[in-house]
PDB file of C-alpha atoms and ligand atoms in Angstrom:
ATOM      1  CA  UNK A   1      -7.665 -46.890 -17.393  1.00 49.00           C
ATOM      2  CA  UNK A   2      -8.849 -46.598 -13.761  1.00 52.00           C
ATOM      3  CA  UNK A   3      -5.577 -48.176 -12.614  1.00 62.00           C
ATOM      4  CA  UNK A   4      -3.560 -45.737 -14.773  1.00 86.00           C
ATOM      5  CA  UNK A   5      -5.404 -42.874 -13.136  1.00 87.00           C
ATOM      6  CA  UNK A   6      -4.747 -44.258  -9.632  1.00 92.00           C
ATOM      7  CA  UNK A   7      -1.093 -44.926 -10.511  1.00 94.00           C
ATOM      8  CA  UNK A   8      -0.632 -41.330 -11.626  1.00 96.00           C
ATOM      9  CA  UNK A   9      -2.208 -40.023  -8.435  1.00 96.00           C
ATOM     10  CA  UNK A  10      -0.016 -42.294  -6.254  1.00 96.00           C
ATOM     11  CA  UNK A  11       3.126 -41.218  -8.104  1.00 97.00           C
ATOM     12  CA  UNK A  12       2.171 -37.531  -7.808  1.00 97.00           C
ATOM     13  CA  UNK A  13       1.638 -37.968  -4.044  1.00 96.00           C
ATOM     14  CA  UNK A  14       4.975 -39.755  -3.663  1.00 97.00           C
ATOM     15  CA  UNK A  15       6.958 -37.119  -5.614  1.00 97.00           C
ATOM     16  CA  UNK A  16       5.133 -34.265  -3.907  1.00 96.00           C
ATOM     17  CA  UNK A  17       6.333 -35.560  -0.535  1.00 96.00           C
ATOM     18  CA  UNK A  18       9.828 -36.271  -1.775  1.00 96.00           C
ATOM     19  CA  UNK A  19      10.245 -32.795  -3.300  1.00 95.00           C
ATOM     20  CA  UNK A  20       8.572 -31.039  -0.348  1.00 95.00           C
ATOM     21  CA  UNK A  21       6.108 -29.406  -2.712  1.00 97.00           C
ATOM     22  CA  UNK A  22       2.878 -27.581  -2.008  1.00 97.00           C
ATOM     23  CA  UNK A  23       0.021 -27.601  -4.562  1.00 97.00           C
ATOM     24  CA  UNK A  24      -1.795 -24.301  -4.956  1.00 97.00           C
ATOM     25  CA  UNK A  25      -4.798 -24.729  -7.225  1.00 98.00           C
ATOM     26  CA  UNK A  26      -7.258 -22.218  -8.674  1.00 98.00           C
ATOM     27  CA  UNK A  27     -11.026 -22.713  -8.361  1.00 98.00           C
ATOM     28  CA  UNK A  28     -11.325 -23.161 -12.160  1.00 98.00           C
ATOM     29  CA  UNK A  29      -8.985 -26.164 -12.435  1.00 98.00           C
ATOM     30  CA  UNK A  30     -10.124 -29.643 -13.489  1.00 98.00           C
ATOM     31  CA  UNK A  31     -11.867 -31.569 -10.660  1.00 98.00           C
ATOM     32  CA  UNK A  32      -9.120 -34.226 -10.428  1.00 97.00           C
ATOM     33  CA  UNK A  33      -6.462 -31.498 -10.106  1.00 98.00           C
ATOM     34  CA  UNK A  34      -8.474 -29.639  -7.435  1.00 98.00           C
ATOM     35  CA  UNK A  35      -8.759 -32.895  -5.494  1.00 97.00           C
ATOM     36  CA  UNK A  36      -4.950 -33.112  -5.159  1.00 96.00           C
ATOM     37  CA  UNK A  37      -4.544 -29.576  -3.828  1.00 97.00           C
ATOM     38  CA  UNK A  38      -3.173 -28.451  -0.494  1.00 97.00           C
ATOM     39  CA  UNK A  39      -5.181 -25.316  -1.068  1.00 98.00           C
ATOM     40  CA  UNK A  40      -7.841 -24.356  -3.630  1.00 97.00           C
ATOM     41  CA  UNK A  41      -8.755 -20.700  -3.899  1.00 96.00           C
ATOM     42  CA  UNK A  42      -9.165 -17.450  -5.786  1.00 93.00           C
ATOM     43  CA  UNK A  43      -6.311 -15.246  -7.028  1.00 91.00           C
ATOM     44  CA  UNK A  44      -6.047 -13.257  -3.798  1.00 86.00           C
ATOM     45  CA  UNK A  45      -6.179 -16.301  -1.521  1.00 92.00           C
ATOM     46  CA  UNK A  46      -3.581 -18.095  -3.648  1.00 93.00           C
ATOM     47  CA  UNK A  47      -1.138 -15.162  -3.540  1.00 89.00           C
ATOM     48  CA  UNK A  48      -1.650 -14.883   0.236  1.00 89.00           C
ATOM     49  CA  UNK A  49      -0.964 -18.631   0.635  1.00 93.00           C
ATOM     50  CA  UNK A  50       2.073 -18.404  -1.659  1.00 91.00           C
ATOM     51  CA  UNK A  51       3.473 -15.560   0.471  1.00 89.00           C
ATOM     52  CA  UNK A  52       3.195 -17.688   3.615  1.00 91.00           C
ATOM     53  CA  UNK A  53       4.254 -21.148   2.436  1.00 92.00           C
ATOM     54  CA  UNK A  54       7.329 -22.827   3.849  1.00 91.00           C
ATOM     55  CA  UNK A  55       7.445 -25.441   1.099  1.00 94.00           C
ATOM     56  CA  UNK A  56      10.513 -25.474  -1.143  1.00 91.00           C
ATOM     57  CA  UNK A  57       8.564 -26.040  -4.335  1.00 96.00           C
ATOM     58  CA  UNK A  58       5.228 -24.493  -5.311  1.00 96.00           C
ATOM     59  CA  UNK A  59       3.315 -26.398  -7.987  1.00 97.00           C
ATOM     60  CA  UNK A  60       0.929 -23.765  -9.239  1.00 97.00           C
ATOM     61  CA  UNK A  61      -2.139 -25.083 -11.032  1.00 98.00           C
ATOM     62  CA  UNK A  62      -3.665 -22.017 -12.595  1.00 98.00           C
ATOM     63  CA  UNK A  63      -2.612 -19.610 -15.328  1.00 98.00           C
ATOM     64  CA  UNK A  64       0.788 -18.005 -15.935  1.00 97.00           C
ATOM     65  CA  UNK A  65       0.181 -14.631 -14.249  1.00 96.00           C
ATOM     66  CA  UNK A  66      -0.843 -16.425 -11.039  1.00 95.00           C
ATOM     67  CA  UNK A  67       2.374 -18.473 -10.990  1.00 96.00           C
ATOM     68  CA  UNK A  68       4.365 -15.287 -11.675  1.00 96.00           C
ATOM     69  CA  UNK A  69       2.707 -13.623  -8.679  1.00 94.00           C
ATOM     70  CA  UNK A  70       3.613 -16.659  -6.524  1.00 94.00           C
ATOM     71  CA  UNK A  71       7.227 -16.242  -7.671  1.00 95.00           C
ATOM     72  CA  UNK A  72       7.211 -12.487  -6.949  1.00 94.00           C
ATOM     73  CA  UNK A  73       6.265 -13.075  -3.319  1.00 91.00           C
ATOM     74  CA  UNK A  74       8.675 -16.055  -3.085  1.00 88.00           C
ATOM     75  CA  UNK A  75      11.728 -15.314  -5.255  1.00 84.00           C
ATOM     76  CA  UNK A  76      13.894 -17.889  -3.452  1.00 86.00           C
ATOM     77  CA  UNK A  77      11.552 -20.774  -4.151  1.00 91.00           C
ATOM     78  CA  UNK A  78      10.894 -22.942  -7.165  1.00 96.00           C
ATOM     79  CA  UNK A  79       7.532 -22.170  -8.757  1.00 96.00           C
ATOM     80  CA  UNK A  80       6.373 -24.747 -11.297  1.00 98.00           C
ATOM     81  CA  UNK A  81       3.561 -24.241 -13.792  1.00 98.00           C
ATOM     82  CA  UNK A  82       2.696 -27.680 -15.249  1.00 98.00           C
ATOM     83  CA  UNK A  83       1.766 -26.140 -18.630  1.00 98.00           C
ATOM     84  CA  UNK A  84       3.696 -23.095 -19.858  1.00 97.00           C
ATOM     85  CA  UNK A  85       1.026 -22.299 -22.484  1.00 97.00           C
ATOM     86  CA  UNK A  86      -1.566 -21.770 -19.774  1.00 98.00           C
ATOM     87  CA  UNK A  87      -1.923 -18.023 -20.274  1.00 98.00           C
ATOM     88  CA  UNK A  88      -4.729 -15.503 -19.833  1.00 98.00           C
ATOM     89  CA  UNK A  89      -6.010 -13.700 -22.952  1.00 98.00           C
ATOM     90  CA  UNK A  90      -7.159 -10.767 -20.830  1.00 98.00           C
ATOM     91  CA  UNK A  91      -3.642 -10.347 -19.410  1.00 98.00           C
ATOM     92  CA  UNK A  92      -2.343 -10.258 -23.006  1.00 98.00           C
ATOM     93  CA  UNK A  93      -4.678  -7.357 -23.859  1.00 98.00           C
ATOM     94  CA  UNK A  94      -2.196  -4.846 -22.445  1.00 98.00           C
ATOM     95  CA  UNK A  95       1.534  -4.649 -23.089  1.00 98.00           C
ATOM     96  CA  UNK A  96       4.054  -2.672 -21.103  1.00 97.00           C
ATOM     97  CA  UNK A  97       4.660  -0.370 -24.101  1.00 98.00           C
ATOM     98  CA  UNK A  98       0.944   0.403 -24.384  1.00 98.00           C
ATOM     99  CA  UNK A  99       0.748   1.125 -20.656  1.00 98.00           C
ATOM    100  CA  UNK A 100       3.738   3.498 -20.743  1.00 98.00           C
ATOM    101  CA  UNK A 101       2.122   5.380 -23.651  1.00 98.00           C
ATOM    102  CA  UNK A 102      -1.220   5.644 -21.800  1.00 98.00           C
ATOM    103  CA  UNK A 103       0.477   6.885 -18.611  1.00 98.00           C
ATOM    104  CA  UNK A 104       1.953   9.773 -20.614  1.00 98.00           C
ATOM    105  CA  UNK A 105      -1.550  10.753 -21.743  1.00 97.00           C
ATOM    106  CA  UNK A 106      -2.807  10.973 -18.137  1.00 97.00           C
ATOM    107  CA  UNK A 107       0.218  12.031 -16.093  1.00 95.00           C
ATOM    108  CA  UNK A 108      -0.274  11.762 -12.349  1.00 93.00           C
ATOM    109  CA  UNK A 109      -2.953   9.064 -12.560  1.00 97.00           C
ATOM    110  CA  UNK A 110      -2.644   6.150 -10.129  1.00 98.00           C
ATOM    111  CA  UNK A 111      -2.422   2.897 -12.090  1.00 98.00           C
ATOM    112  CA  UNK A 112      -4.514   0.121 -10.525  1.00 98.00           C
ATOM    113  CA  UNK A 113      -3.630  -3.174 -12.124  1.00 98.00           C
ATOM    114  CA  UNK A 114      -5.808  -6.274 -11.946  1.00 97.00           C
ATOM    115  CA  UNK A 115      -3.540  -9.250 -11.133  1.00 96.00           C
ATOM    116  CA  UNK A 116      -4.595 -10.725 -14.480  1.00 97.00           C
ATOM    117  CA  UNK A 117      -1.582  -9.020 -16.078  1.00 97.00           C
ATOM    118  CA  UNK A 118       2.088  -9.748 -16.770  1.00 97.00           C
ATOM    119  CA  UNK A 119       4.771  -8.965 -14.181  1.00 97.00           C
ATOM    120  CA  UNK A 120       6.171  -6.352 -16.601  1.00 97.00           C
ATOM    121  CA  UNK A 121       2.821  -4.541 -16.624  1.00 98.00           C
ATOM    122  CA  UNK A 122       2.582  -4.806 -12.827  1.00 98.00           C
ATOM    123  CA  UNK A 123       6.035  -3.207 -12.608  1.00 98.00           C
ATOM    124  CA  UNK A 124       4.669  -0.129 -14.422  1.00 98.00           C
ATOM    125  CA  UNK A 125       1.642   0.021 -12.078  1.00 98.00           C
ATOM    126  CA  UNK A 126       1.197   1.567  -8.633  1.00 98.00           C
ATOM    127  CA  UNK A 127      -0.968  -1.054  -6.969  1.00 98.00           C
ATOM    128  CA  UNK A 128      -2.473  -4.423  -7.897  1.00 97.00           C
ATOM    129  CA  UNK A 129      -5.915  -5.755  -7.068  1.00 97.00           C
ATOM    130  CA  UNK A 130      -7.889  -8.935  -7.526  1.00 95.00           C
ATOM    131  CA  UNK A 131     -11.626  -9.291  -7.990  1.00 95.00           C
ATOM    132  CA  UNK A 132     -11.867  -9.940  -4.221  1.00 94.00           C
ATOM    133  CA  UNK A 133     -10.232  -6.686  -3.073  1.00 96.00           C
ATOM    134  CA  UNK A 134     -10.555  -4.272  -6.035  1.00 97.00           C
ATOM    135  CA  UNK A 135     -13.164  -2.120  -4.264  1.00 97.00           C
ATOM    136  CA  UNK A 136     -11.033  -1.866  -1.084  1.00 97.00           C
ATOM    137  CA  UNK A 137      -7.914  -1.102  -3.143  1.00 97.00           C
ATOM    138  CA  UNK A 138      -9.611   1.769  -4.999  1.00 98.00           C
ATOM    139  CA  UNK A 139     -11.154   3.082  -1.755  1.00 97.00           C
ATOM    140  CA  UNK A 140      -7.632   3.231  -0.285  1.00 96.00           C
ATOM    141  CA  UNK A 141      -6.484   5.748  -2.938  1.00 97.00           C
ATOM    142  CA  UNK A 142      -6.423   9.536  -2.387  1.00 96.00           C
ATOM    143  CA  UNK A 143      -9.667  11.117  -3.625  1.00 95.00           C
ATOM    144  CA  UNK A 144      -7.895  13.886  -5.520  1.00 95.00           C
ATOM    145  CA  UNK A 145      -5.964  11.512  -7.810  1.00 96.00           C
ATOM    146  CA  UNK A 146      -7.111  10.307 -11.224  1.00 97.00           C
ATOM    147  CA  UNK A 147      -7.178   6.508 -11.627  1.00 98.00           C
ATOM    148  CA  UNK A 148      -6.263   4.364 -14.608  1.00 98.00           C
ATOM    149  CA  UNK A 149      -7.711   0.860 -14.156  1.00 98.00           C
ATOM    150  CA  UNK A 150      -6.166  -1.926 -16.277  1.00 98.00           C
ATOM    151  CA  UNK A 151      -6.817  -4.268 -18.068  1.00 98.00           C
ATOM    152  CA  UNK A 152     -10.418  -5.408 -17.326  1.00 98.00           C
ATOM    153  CA  UNK A 153     -12.980  -2.792 -18.334  1.00 98.00           C
ATOM    154  CA  UNK A 154     -15.843  -4.729 -16.714  1.00 98.00           C
ATOM    155  CA  UNK A 155     -14.213  -5.194 -13.316  1.00 98.00           C
ATOM    156  CA  UNK A 156     -13.191  -1.517 -13.563  1.00 98.00           C
ATOM    157  CA  UNK A 157     -16.716  -0.401 -14.443  1.00 98.00           C
ATOM    158  CA  UNK A 158     -18.120  -2.310 -11.450  1.00 98.00           C
ATOM    159  CA  UNK A 159     -15.501  -0.886  -9.062  1.00 98.00           C
ATOM    160  CA  UNK A 160     -16.229   2.632 -10.362  1.00 98.00           C
ATOM    161  CA  UNK A 161     -19.918   2.081  -9.639  1.00 97.00           C
ATOM    162  CA  UNK A 162     -19.241   0.667  -6.138  1.00 97.00           C
ATOM    163  CA  UNK A 163     -16.774   3.357  -5.092  1.00 97.00           C
ATOM    164  CA  UNK A 164     -18.229   6.360  -6.925  1.00 97.00           C
ATOM    165  CA  UNK A 165     -14.739   7.003  -8.399  1.00 97.00           C
ATOM    166  CA  UNK A 166     -14.483   8.099 -11.981  1.00 95.00           C
ATOM    167  CA  UNK A 167     -11.789   5.948 -13.596  1.00 97.00           C
ATOM    168  CA  UNK A 168     -10.047   5.638 -16.957  1.00 98.00           C
ATOM    169  CA  UNK A 169     -10.759   2.063 -18.078  1.00 98.00           C
ATOM    170  CA  UNK A 170      -8.529  -0.058 -20.303  1.00 98.00           C
ATOM    171  CA  UNK A 171     -10.706  -1.904 -22.866  1.00 98.00           C
ATOM    172  CA  UNK A 172      -9.673  -5.462 -21.867  1.00 98.00           C
ATOM    173  CA  UNK A 173     -12.100  -8.291 -21.127  1.00 98.00           C
ATOM    174  CA  UNK A 174     -12.264 -12.013 -20.406  1.00 98.00           C
ATOM    175  CA  UNK A 175     -13.546 -14.031 -23.409  1.00 98.00           C
ATOM    176  CA  UNK A 176     -14.875 -16.758 -21.088  1.00 98.00           C
ATOM    177  CA  UNK A 177     -16.936 -14.359 -18.957  1.00 98.00           C
ATOM    178  CA  UNK A 178     -18.308 -12.706 -22.139  1.00 98.00           C
ATOM    179  CA  UNK A 179     -20.324 -15.909 -22.572  1.00 98.00           C
ATOM    180  CA  UNK A 180     -22.392 -15.154 -19.473  1.00 98.00           C
ATOM    181  CA  UNK A 181     -25.406 -13.092 -20.494  1.00 98.00           C
ATOM    182  CA  UNK A 182     -27.927 -11.206 -18.369  1.00 98.00           C
ATOM    183  CA  UNK A 183     -30.773 -12.535 -20.533  1.00 98.00           C
ATOM    184  CA  UNK A 184     -29.774 -16.133 -19.705  1.00 98.00           C
ATOM    185  CA  UNK A 185     -29.556 -15.348 -15.974  1.00 98.00           C
ATOM    186  CA  UNK A 186     -33.096 -13.942 -16.059  1.00 98.00           C
ATOM    187  CA  UNK A 187     -34.303 -17.088 -17.882  1.00 98.00           C
ATOM    188  CA  UNK A 188     -32.698 -19.334 -15.233  1.00 98.00           C
ATOM    189  CA  UNK A 189     -34.173 -17.193 -12.439  1.00 98.00           C
ATOM    190  CA  UNK A 190     -37.622 -17.623 -13.973  1.00 98.00           C
ATOM    191  CA  UNK A 191     -37.092 -21.422 -14.016  1.00 98.00           C
ATOM    192  CA  UNK A 192     -35.675 -21.499 -10.459  1.00 98.00           C
ATOM    193  CA  UNK A 193     -37.436 -18.700  -8.533  1.00 97.00           C
ATOM    194  CA  UNK A 194     -35.812 -19.620  -5.195  1.00 98.00           C
ATOM    195  CA  UNK A 195     -32.288 -19.592  -6.600  1.00 98.00           C
ATOM    196  CA  UNK A 196     -29.741 -16.863  -5.893  1.00 98.00           C
ATOM    197  CA  UNK A 197     -27.678 -15.721  -8.885  1.00 98.00           C
ATOM    198  CA  UNK A 198     -23.974 -15.153  -8.224  1.00 98.00           C
ATOM    199  CA  UNK A 199     -21.758 -13.655 -10.927  1.00 98.00           C
ATOM    200  CA  UNK A 200     -18.092 -12.729 -11.232  1.00 98.00           C
ATOM    201  CA  UNK A 201     -17.214  -9.033 -11.683  1.00 98.00           C
ATOM    202  CA  UNK A 202     -15.500  -9.883 -15.003  1.00 98.00           C
ATOM    203  CA  UNK A 203     -19.000 -10.402 -16.463  1.00 98.00           C
ATOM    204  CA  UNK A 204     -20.609  -7.718 -18.601  1.00 98.00           C
ATOM    205  CA  UNK A 205     -22.886  -5.101 -16.977  1.00 98.00           C
ATOM    206  CA  UNK A 206     -26.113  -6.803 -18.168  1.00 98.00           C
ATOM    207  CA  UNK A 207     -25.100 -10.009 -16.332  1.00 98.00           C
ATOM    208  CA  UNK A 208     -24.230  -8.103 -13.156  1.00 98.00           C
ATOM    209  CA  UNK A 209     -27.541  -6.240 -13.270  1.00 98.00           C
ATOM    210  CA  UNK A 210     -29.472  -9.514 -13.574  1.00 98.00           C
ATOM    211  CA  UNK A 211     -27.563 -11.161 -10.697  1.00 98.00           C
ATOM    212  CA  UNK A 212     -28.184 -10.985  -6.948  1.00 98.00           C
ATOM    213  CA  UNK A 213     -24.520 -10.889  -5.915  1.00 98.00           C
ATOM    214  CA  UNK A 214     -21.258  -9.964  -7.640  1.00 98.00           C
ATOM    215  CA  UNK A 215     -18.396 -11.943  -6.099  1.00 97.00           C
ATOM    216  CA  UNK A 216     -14.880 -13.251  -6.679  1.00 96.00           C
ATOM    217  CA  UNK A 217     -14.651 -17.034  -6.971  1.00 96.00           C
ATOM    218  CA  UNK A 218     -13.595 -17.239  -3.304  1.00 96.00           C
ATOM    219  CA  UNK A 219     -16.524 -14.975  -2.411  1.00 97.00           C
ATOM    220  CA  UNK A 220     -18.917 -17.354  -4.208  1.00 98.00           C
ATOM    221  CA  UNK A 221     -17.550 -20.322  -2.242  1.00 98.00           C
ATOM    222  CA  UNK A 222     -18.115 -18.505   1.073  1.00 98.00           C
ATOM    223  CA  UNK A 223     -21.511 -17.140   0.070  1.00 98.00           C
ATOM    224  CA  UNK A 224     -22.844 -20.563  -0.981  1.00 98.00           C
ATOM    225  CA  UNK A 225     -21.652 -22.151   2.275  1.00 98.00           C
ATOM    226  CA  UNK A 226     -23.146 -19.458   4.519  1.00 98.00           C
ATOM    227  CA  UNK A 227     -26.428 -18.827   2.680  1.00 98.00           C
ATOM    228  CA  UNK A 228     -29.555 -20.685   3.823  1.00 98.00           C
ATOM    229  CA  UNK A 229     -30.592 -20.876   0.137  1.00 98.00           C
ATOM    230  CA  UNK A 230     -30.515 -24.289  -1.504  1.00 98.00           C
ATOM    231  CA  UNK A 231     -30.182 -23.297  -5.170  1.00 98.00           C
ATOM    232  CA  UNK A 232     -27.662 -21.037  -6.873  1.00 98.00           C
ATOM    233  CA  UNK A 233     -27.251 -19.842 -10.445  1.00 98.00           C
ATOM    234  CA  UNK A 234     -23.520 -19.542 -11.104  1.00 98.00           C
ATOM    235  CA  UNK A 235     -22.147 -16.961 -13.523  1.00 98.00           C
ATOM    236  CA  UNK A 236     -18.471 -17.729 -13.830  1.00 98.00           C
ATOM    237  CA  UNK A 237     -16.118 -20.355 -15.260  1.00 98.00           C
ATOM    238  CA  UNK A 238     -17.717 -23.756 -14.759  1.00 98.00           C
ATOM    239  CA  UNK A 239     -14.727 -25.330 -12.944  1.00 98.00           C
ATOM    240  CA  UNK A 240     -15.967 -23.777  -9.703  1.00 98.00           C
ATOM    241  CA  UNK A 241     -19.070 -26.010  -9.734  1.00 98.00           C
ATOM    242  CA  UNK A 242     -16.978 -29.019  -8.640  1.00 98.00           C
ATOM    243  CA  UNK A 243     -15.881 -27.322  -5.412  1.00 98.00           C
ATOM    244  CA  UNK A 244     -19.309 -25.793  -4.759  1.00 98.00           C
ATOM    245  CA  UNK A 245     -20.953 -29.225  -5.003  1.00 98.00           C
ATOM    246  CA  UNK A 246     -18.243 -30.977  -3.002  1.00 98.00           C
ATOM    247  CA  UNK A 247     -18.424 -28.507  -0.114  1.00 98.00           C
ATOM    248  CA  UNK A 248     -22.219 -28.137  -0.150  1.00 98.00           C
ATOM    249  CA  UNK A 249     -23.813 -31.552  -0.598  1.00 97.00           C
ATOM    250  CA  UNK A 250     -27.553 -31.162  -0.917  1.00 94.00           C
ATOM    251  CA  UNK A 251     -27.361 -27.714  -2.521  1.00 98.00           C
ATOM    252  CA  UNK A 252     -27.947 -27.234  -6.258  1.00 98.00           C
ATOM    253  CA  UNK A 253     -25.653 -25.218  -8.536  1.00 98.00           C
ATOM    254  CA  UNK A 254     -26.815 -24.257 -12.014  1.00 98.00           C
ATOM    255  CA  UNK A 255     -24.234 -22.830 -14.433  1.00 98.00           C
ATOM    256  CA  UNK A 256     -25.525 -19.860 -16.461  1.00 98.00           C
ATOM    257  CA  UNK A 257     -23.624 -21.230 -19.448  1.00 98.00           C
ATOM    258  CA  UNK A 258     -21.985 -24.674 -19.530  1.00 98.00           C
ATOM    259  CA  UNK A 259     -19.746 -23.302 -22.312  1.00 98.00           C
ATOM    260  CA  UNK A 260     -18.181 -20.701 -20.011  1.00 98.00           C
ATOM    261  CA  UNK A 261     -14.950 -22.697 -19.889  1.00 98.00           C
ATOM    262  CA  UNK A 262     -11.475 -21.146 -19.723  1.00 98.00           C
ATOM    263  CA  UNK A 263      -9.413 -23.276 -22.150  1.00 98.00           C
ATOM    264  CA  UNK A 264      -6.179 -22.157 -20.518  1.00 98.00           C
ATOM    265  CA  UNK A 265      -7.211 -23.256 -17.042  1.00 98.00           C
ATOM    266  CA  UNK A 266      -8.096 -26.668 -18.468  1.00 98.00           C
ATOM    267  CA  UNK A 267      -4.672 -27.200 -20.071  1.00 98.00           C
ATOM    268  CA  UNK A 268      -3.363 -28.545 -16.760  1.00 98.00           C
ATOM    269  CA  UNK A 269      -3.997 -32.280 -16.461  1.00 98.00           C
ATOM    270  CA  UNK A 270      -2.888 -34.920 -13.939  1.00 97.00           C
ATOM    271  CA  UNK A 271      -0.318 -36.176 -16.463  1.00 97.00           C
ATOM    272  CA  UNK A 272       1.187 -32.686 -16.724  1.00 98.00           C
ATOM    273  CA  UNK A 273       1.261 -32.304 -12.931  1.00 98.00           C
ATOM    274  CA  UNK A 274       3.170 -35.598 -12.737  1.00 98.00           C
ATOM    275  CA  UNK A 275       5.604 -34.487 -15.454  1.00 98.00           C
ATOM    276  CA  UNK A 276       6.070 -31.162 -13.658  1.00 98.00           C
ATOM    277  CA  UNK A 277       7.287 -32.993 -10.558  1.00 98.00           C
ATOM    278  CA  UNK A 278       9.357 -35.559 -12.450  1.00 97.00           C
ATOM    279  CA  UNK A 279      11.169 -32.999 -14.599  1.00 98.00           C
ATOM    280  CA  UNK A 280      10.823 -29.980 -12.295  1.00 98.00           C
ATOM    281  CA  UNK A 281       9.167 -28.062 -15.141  1.00 98.00           C
ATOM    282  CA  UNK A 282       8.190 -25.400 -16.097  1.00 98.00           C
ATOM    283  CA  UNK A 283      10.022 -23.029 -13.804  1.00 97.00           C
ATOM    284  CA  UNK A 284       8.372 -19.613 -13.658  1.00 97.00           C
ATOM    285  CA  UNK A 285      10.523 -16.629 -12.760  1.00 95.00           C
ATOM    286  CA  UNK A 286      10.591 -12.876 -13.260  1.00 96.00           C
ATOM    287  CA  UNK A 287      13.715 -10.980 -14.390  1.00 95.00           C
ATOM    288  CA  UNK A 288      15.484  -8.988 -11.661  1.00 93.00           C
ATOM    289  CA  UNK A 289      15.005  -5.753 -13.627  1.00 92.00           C
ATOM    290  CA  UNK A 290      11.229  -5.791 -13.095  1.00 96.00           C
ATOM    291  CA  UNK A 291      10.871  -7.976  -9.992  1.00 96.00           C
ATOM    292  CA  UNK A 292      11.184  -5.299  -7.306  1.00 95.00           C
ATOM    293  CA  UNK A 293       8.770  -2.868  -8.930  1.00 97.00           C
ATOM    294  CA  UNK A 294       6.198  -5.587  -9.679  1.00 97.00           C
ATOM    295  CA  UNK A 295       6.504  -6.913  -6.126  1.00 96.00           C
ATOM    296  CA  UNK A 296       5.909  -3.407  -4.709  1.00 97.00           C
ATOM    297  CA  UNK A 297       2.587  -3.225  -6.577  1.00 97.00           C
ATOM    298  CA  UNK A 298       1.608  -6.702  -5.285  1.00 95.00           C
ATOM    299  CA  UNK A 299       2.707  -5.900  -1.714  1.00 94.00           C
ATOM    300  CA  UNK A 300       0.694  -2.676  -1.675  1.00 96.00           C
ATOM    301  CA  UNK A 301      -2.330  -4.784  -2.573  1.00 95.00           C
ATOM    302  CA  UNK A 302      -1.567  -7.409   0.087  1.00 92.00           C
ATOM    303  CA  UNK A 303      -1.272  -4.634   2.678  1.00 92.00           C
ATOM    304  CA  UNK A 304      -4.837  -3.513   1.812  1.00 92.00           C
ATOM    305  CA  UNK A 305      -5.937  -7.154   2.310  1.00 81.00           C
TER     306      UNK A 305
HETATM  307  P1  13P B   1     -10.732 -14.893  -8.960  1.00 66.55           P
HETATM  308  O1  13P B   1      -9.636 -14.094  -8.365  1.00 66.55           O
HETATM  309  O2  13P B   1     -12.093 -14.437  -8.564  1.00 66.55           O
HETATM  310  O3  13P B   1     -10.542 -16.347  -8.687  1.00 66.55           O
HETATM  311  O4  13P B   1     -10.703 -14.701 -10.548  1.00 66.55           O
HETATM  312  C1  13P B   1      -9.599 -15.010 -11.325  1.00 66.55           C
HETATM  313  C2  13P B   1      -9.940 -15.099 -12.733  1.00 66.55           C
HETATM  314  O5  13P B   1      -9.105 -15.272 -13.579  1.00 66.55           O
HETATM  315  C3  13P B   1     -11.324 -14.956 -13.099  1.00 66.55           C
HETATM  316  O6  13P B   1     -11.457 -15.173 -14.450  1.00 66.55           O
HETATM  317 FE1  SF4 B   2      -8.125 -15.134 -17.887  1.00 66.55          FE
HETATM  318 FE2  SF4 B   2     -10.760 -15.289 -18.208  1.00 66.55          FE
HETATM  319 FE3  SF4 B   2      -9.351 -17.519 -17.971  1.00 66.55          FE
HETATM  320 FE4  SF4 B   2      -9.733 -15.897 -15.857  1.00 66.55          FE
HETATM  321  S1  SF4 B   2     -11.287 -17.080 -16.966  1.00 66.55           S
HETATM  322  S2  SF4 B   2      -7.810 -16.853 -16.475  1.00 66.55           S
HETATM  323  S3  SF4 B   2      -9.669 -13.889 -16.881  1.00 66.55           S
HETATM  324  S4  SF4 B   2      -9.221 -16.005 -19.634  1.00 66.55           S
END
């Protein structure tokens, strides 16, 4: 078994070199997949890396919308997603038809689209954002314009609170982050009084109120490294704990809920990464008809930073 595992890793490394591939890996991926990465990061960091890479092939270990974004900023390159079924239920909570209908109800509103969305939905939006830059993106918009924020109501609610902007919120949510409850954070804080509670903005308002900091996954990684604190209560998908522990030996990370697991993120295994390189599958692309408009929304976000 151990030899099989090592054999797979050696073969992945060999093919990666041969195919001049770069591995971009999200913070929620399985530990063994993270350990093979050229870069591990949050959605914003991964799209910034994708925009800059000189590699011919991008093996994207994350969910489908992330690989689509990597393709949008790199249309000439091959973007491989090792598991095509690795989707995001929140992204599926809004269709392009629903968005077009909503836009007619609030004509003139600026559509701010969380990157957790399909390329077709991005193409009908004015500007994208991630959890790391959503506040800056909304602050960059003219104050006299109405805003429609899609599809995550909880990220939208938090951005509205931070910016003081009144926004129309689409009722989408992340099923994994719904498992993180404010009550449980308060219980963990009582057990670990010195710990700092970090939660993702996709969490519900009660979880954000109970936490000390609301951060993207990349923000949590930086915060844990820079903070003098030794204990952290982590309110996001549990895959991030691997990287937090690896980069901060000696610090303690307590998940709010060990069941806060994104099944789609976990669909990518070492075997599937190997198959992706062997068969050059599954190629992710975006039809020409929507590519330019979707890319404009992504580029406007990247310009904000
Ligand atoms: P980050 O951009 O913070 O990594 O979040 C992506 C995501 O899908 C959270 O559920
Ligand atoms: Fe989508 Fe939630 Fe999974 Fe993030 S954790 S990819 S928002 S389902």
